[in-house]
PDB file of C-alpha atoms and ligand atoms in Angstrom:
ATOM      1  CA  UNK A   2       0.000   0.000   0.000  1.00  0.00           C
ATOM      2  CA  UNK A   3       1.355   3.389  -0.937  1.00  0.00           C
ATOM      3  CA  UNK A   4       0.853   5.176   2.384  1.00  0.00           C
ATOM      4  CA  UNK A   5       3.331   7.757   3.700  1.00  0.00           C
ATOM      5  CA  UNK A   6       2.591   7.079   7.370  1.00  0.00           C
ATOM      6  CA  UNK A   7       2.755   3.277   6.910  1.00  0.00           C
ATOM      7  CA  UNK A   8       6.224   3.821   5.439  1.00  0.00           C
ATOM      8  CA  UNK A   9       7.304   6.027   8.362  1.00  0.00           C
ATOM      9  CA  UNK A  10       5.981   3.435  10.843  1.00  0.00           C
ATOM     10  CA  UNK A  11       7.865   0.682   8.975  1.00  0.00           C
ATOM     11  CA  UNK A  12      11.062   2.761   9.043  1.00  0.00           C
ATOM     12  CA  UNK A  13      11.196   2.987   5.255  1.00  0.00           C
ATOM     13  CA  UNK A  14      10.980   6.792   5.419  1.00  0.00           C
ATOM     14  CA  UNK A  15      12.599   8.703   8.308  1.00  0.00           C
ATOM     15  CA  UNK A  16      10.338  10.035  11.021  1.00  0.00           C
ATOM     16  CA  UNK A  17      11.314  12.057  14.081  1.00  0.00           C
ATOM     17  CA  UNK A  18       9.935   9.581  16.610  1.00  0.00           C
ATOM     18  CA  UNK A  19       8.906  10.701  20.089  1.00  0.00           C
ATOM     19  CA  UNK A  20       7.030   7.608  21.253  1.00  0.00           C
ATOM     20  CA  UNK A  21       6.249   4.073  20.144  1.00  0.00           C
ATOM     21  CA  UNK A  22       4.424   1.085  21.576  1.00  0.00           C
ATOM     22  CA  UNK A  23       2.818  -2.039  20.144  1.00  0.00           C
ATOM     23  CA  UNK A  24      -0.102  -0.146  18.617  1.00  0.00           C
ATOM     24  CA  UNK A  25       0.972   3.478  18.258  1.00  0.00           C
ATOM     25  CA  UNK A  26       3.754   5.417  16.539  1.00  0.00           C
ATOM     26  CA  UNK A  27       4.163   9.120  17.366  1.00  0.00           C
ATOM     27  CA  UNK A  28       6.495  11.497  15.548  1.00  0.00           C
ATOM     28  CA  UNK A  29       7.044  15.216  15.032  1.00  0.00           C
ATOM     29  CA  UNK A  30       5.079  16.938  12.284  1.00  0.00           C
ATOM     30  CA  UNK A  31       7.407  18.005   9.469  1.00  0.00           C
ATOM     31  CA  UNK A  32       5.612  21.376   9.262  1.00  0.00           C
ATOM     32  CA  UNK A  33       4.909  22.247  12.908  1.00  0.00           C
ATOM     33  CA  UNK A  34       1.993  24.574  13.681  1.00  0.00           C
ATOM     34  CA  UNK A  35       3.024  25.011  17.328  1.00  0.00           C
ATOM     35  CA  UNK A  36       6.195  24.554  19.428  1.00  0.00           C
ATOM     36  CA  UNK A  37       4.941  21.036  20.186  1.00  0.00           C
ATOM     37  CA  UNK A  38       3.308  19.355  17.195  1.00  0.00           C
ATOM     38  CA  UNK A  39       3.327  15.578  17.372  1.00  0.00           C
ATOM     39  CA  UNK A  40       1.331  13.197  15.185  1.00  0.00           C
ATOM     40  CA  UNK A  41      -0.101  10.252  17.116  1.00  0.00           C
ATOM     41  CA  UNK A  42      -0.745   7.458  14.657  1.00  0.00           C
ATOM     42  CA  UNK A  43      -2.255   3.986  15.068  1.00  0.00           C
ATOM     43  CA  UNK A  44       0.093   1.490  13.422  1.00  0.00           C
ATOM     44  CA  UNK A  45      -2.785  -0.359  11.798  1.00  0.00           C
ATOM     45  CA  UNK A  46      -3.774   1.387   8.600  1.00  0.00           C
ATOM     46  CA  UNK A  47      -7.212   2.972   8.571  1.00  0.00           C
ATOM     47  CA  UNK A  48      -8.125   5.959   6.493  1.00  0.00           C
ATOM     48  CA  UNK A  49      -9.654   8.225   9.089  1.00  0.00           C
ATOM     49  CA  UNK A  50     -11.726   8.342  12.275  1.00  0.00           C
ATOM     50  CA  UNK A  51     -14.773   6.890  10.497  1.00  0.00           C
ATOM     51  CA  UNK A  52     -12.913   3.560  10.292  1.00  0.00           C
ATOM     52  CA  UNK A  53     -11.682   3.663  13.886  1.00  0.00           C
ATOM     53  CA  UNK A  54     -12.866   1.285  16.642  1.00  0.00           C
ATOM     54  CA  UNK A  55     -13.030   1.701  20.400  1.00  0.00           C
ATOM     55  CA  UNK A  56      -9.998  -0.436  21.153  1.00  0.00           C
ATOM     56  CA  UNK A  57      -7.842   1.703  18.855  1.00  0.00           C
ATOM     57  CA  UNK A  58      -9.216   4.873  20.455  1.00  0.00           C
ATOM     58  CA  UNK A  59      -8.172   3.518  23.845  1.00  0.00           C
ATOM     59  CA  UNK A  60      -4.628   3.038  22.541  1.00  0.00           C
ATOM     60  CA  UNK A  61      -4.692   6.570  21.120  1.00  0.00           C
ATOM     61  CA  UNK A  62      -5.943   7.995  24.415  1.00  0.00           C
ATOM     62  CA  UNK A  63      -3.178   6.264  26.354  1.00  0.00           C
ATOM     63  CA  UNK A  64      -0.589   7.570  23.900  1.00  0.00           C
ATOM     64  CA  UNK A  65      -1.945  11.141  24.067  1.00  0.00           C
ATOM     65  CA  UNK A  66      -1.463  11.156  27.840  1.00  0.00           C
ATOM     66  CA  UNK A  67       1.989   9.617  27.565  1.00  0.00           C
ATOM     67  CA  UNK A  68       3.256  11.931  24.820  1.00  0.00           C
ATOM     68  CA  UNK A  69       1.859  15.016  26.588  1.00  0.00           C
ATOM     69  CA  UNK A  70       3.842  13.951  29.668  1.00  0.00           C
ATOM     70  CA  UNK A  71       6.989  13.316  27.635  1.00  0.00           C
ATOM     71  CA  UNK A  72       6.675  16.722  25.957  1.00  0.00           C
ATOM     72  CA  UNK A  73       6.072  18.462  29.297  1.00  0.00           C
ATOM     73  CA  UNK A  74       2.700  19.959  28.355  1.00  0.00           C
ATOM     74  CA  UNK A  75       0.309  17.967  30.550  1.00  0.00           C
ATOM     75  CA  UNK A  76      -0.074  20.787  33.076  1.00  0.00           C
ATOM     76  CA  UNK A  77      -0.093  23.730  30.642  1.00  0.00           C
ATOM     77  CA  UNK A  78      -2.583  22.117  28.283  1.00  0.00           C
ATOM     78  CA  UNK A  79      -2.796  21.216  24.626  1.00  0.00           C
ATOM     79  CA  UNK A  80      -5.147  20.541  21.723  1.00  0.00           C
ATOM     80  CA  UNK A  81      -5.949  17.300  19.921  1.00  0.00           C
ATOM     81  CA  UNK A  82      -7.157  17.509  16.313  1.00  0.00           C
ATOM     82  CA  UNK A  83      -8.028  14.876  13.764  1.00  0.00           C
ATOM     83  CA  UNK A  84      -8.928  15.972  10.265  1.00  0.00           C
ATOM     84  CA  UNK A  85     -11.368  13.806   8.331  1.00  0.00           C
ATOM     85  CA  UNK A  86     -11.969  13.836   4.599  1.00  0.00           C
ATOM     86  CA  UNK A  87     -12.096  16.664   2.084  1.00  0.00           C
ATOM     87  CA  UNK A  88     -13.883  19.344   4.082  1.00  0.00           C
ATOM     88  CA  UNK A  89     -11.814  18.414   7.127  1.00  0.00           C
ATOM     89  CA  UNK A  90      -8.677  19.167   5.070  1.00  0.00           C
ATOM     90  CA  UNK A  91      -7.201  15.726   5.679  1.00  0.00           C
ATOM     91  CA  UNK A  92      -4.071  15.476   3.527  1.00  0.00           C
ATOM     92  CA  UNK A  93      -2.664  12.101   4.650  1.00  0.00           C
ATOM     93  CA  UNK A  94      -5.160   9.260   4.429  1.00  0.00           C
ATOM     94  CA  UNK A  95      -3.933   7.296   7.434  1.00  0.00           C
ATOM     95  CA  UNK A  96      -5.711   8.108  10.711  1.00  0.00           C
ATOM     96  CA  UNK A  97      -3.680  10.462  12.888  1.00  0.00           C
ATOM     97  CA  UNK A  98      -4.196  12.849  15.764  1.00  0.00           C
ATOM     98  CA  UNK A  99      -2.361  16.163  15.967  1.00  0.00           C
ATOM     99  CA  UNK A 100      -1.109  16.989  19.480  1.00  0.00           C
ATOM    100  CA  UNK A 101      -0.496  20.739  19.571  1.00  0.00           C
ATOM    101  CA  UNK A 102       0.857  22.749  22.469  1.00  0.00           C
ATOM    102  CA  UNK A 103       3.797  24.493  24.046  1.00  0.00           C
ATOM    103  CA  UNK A 104       2.191  27.917  23.619  1.00  0.00           C
ATOM    104  CA  UNK A 105      -1.162  29.673  24.061  1.00  0.00           C
ATOM    105  CA  UNK A 106      -3.193  28.358  21.122  1.00  0.00           C
ATOM    106  CA  UNK A 107      -5.712  30.348  19.121  1.00  0.00           C
ATOM    107  CA  UNK A 108      -9.318  30.397  20.334  1.00  0.00           C
ATOM    108  CA  UNK A 109     -10.519  29.777  16.799  1.00  0.00           C
ATOM    109  CA  UNK A 110     -10.440  26.286  15.349  1.00  0.00           C
ATOM    110  CA  UNK A 111     -11.872  26.608  11.851  1.00  0.00           C
TER     111      UNK A 111
HETATM  112  P1  AMP B  19      -3.582  16.237   7.867  1.00  0.00           P
HETATM  113  O1  AMP B  19      -3.564  17.442   6.973  1.00  0.00           O
HETATM  114  O2  AMP B  19      -4.477  16.348   9.044  1.00  0.00           O
HETATM  115  O3  AMP B  19      -3.809  14.977   7.060  1.00  0.00           O
HETATM  116  O4  AMP B  19      -2.135  16.144   8.501  1.00  0.00           O
HETATM  117  C1  AMP B  19      -1.041  15.599   7.848  1.00  0.00           C
HETATM  118  C2  AMP B  19       0.171  16.149   8.520  1.00  0.00           C
HETATM  119  O5  AMP B  19       1.273  15.344   8.136  1.00  0.00           O
HETATM  120  C3  AMP B  19       0.511  17.586   8.127  1.00  0.00           C
HETATM  121  O6  AMP B  19       0.492  18.405   9.291  1.00  0.00           O
HETATM  122  C4  AMP B  19       1.916  17.474   7.523  1.00  0.00           C
HETATM  123  O7  AMP B  19       2.741  18.555   7.876  1.00  0.00           O
HETATM  124  C5  AMP B  19       2.405  16.178   8.108  1.00  0.00           C
HETATM  125  N1  AMP B  19       3.416  15.493   7.333  1.00  0.00           N
HETATM  126  C6  AMP B  19       3.425  15.263   6.000  1.00  0.00           C
HETATM  127  N2  AMP B  19       4.518  14.552   5.644  1.00  0.00           N
HETATM  128  C7  AMP B  19       5.214  14.328   6.789  1.00  0.00           C
HETATM  129  C8  AMP B  19       6.426  13.647   7.089  1.00  0.00           C
HETATM  130  N3  AMP B  19       7.169  13.054   6.135  1.00  0.00           N
HETATM  131  N4  AMP B  19       6.855  13.616   8.375  1.00  0.00           N
HETATM  132  C9  AMP B  19       6.128  14.216   9.336  1.00  0.00           C
HETATM  133  N5  AMP B  19       4.960  14.841   9.121  1.00  0.00           N
HETATM  134  C10 AMP B  19       4.514  14.921   7.869  1.00  0.00           C
END
């Protein structure tokens, strides 16, 4: 399958990894929108949140907490975003969650 994030997870394309476990791979966004911008990605390929199941969401939730701790932004706060489909401006069709923080984020989201 020709999927950029599958290739990063497999180590075929370099990724700036910050966390990995059996189910999740997390790495720094190549075009950061905030001082902390980490992509939290289920290893199993699924296109977007519409294909996601509860067990995977549990893995994602655990990883969000862990990466926020590792990045030192648990106390100050952060934002989680997942873009879905055309109107959601999803550019990579492998489910991922943006973890954004390290500064005061904008109050607008759209
Ligand atoms: P989205 O637009 O929600 O699909 O997010 C895709 C994200 O992947 C964007 O924020 C890109 O900057 C990021 N991205 C694209 N290619 C790479 C890469 N090779 N390594 C890290 N992040 C990437």
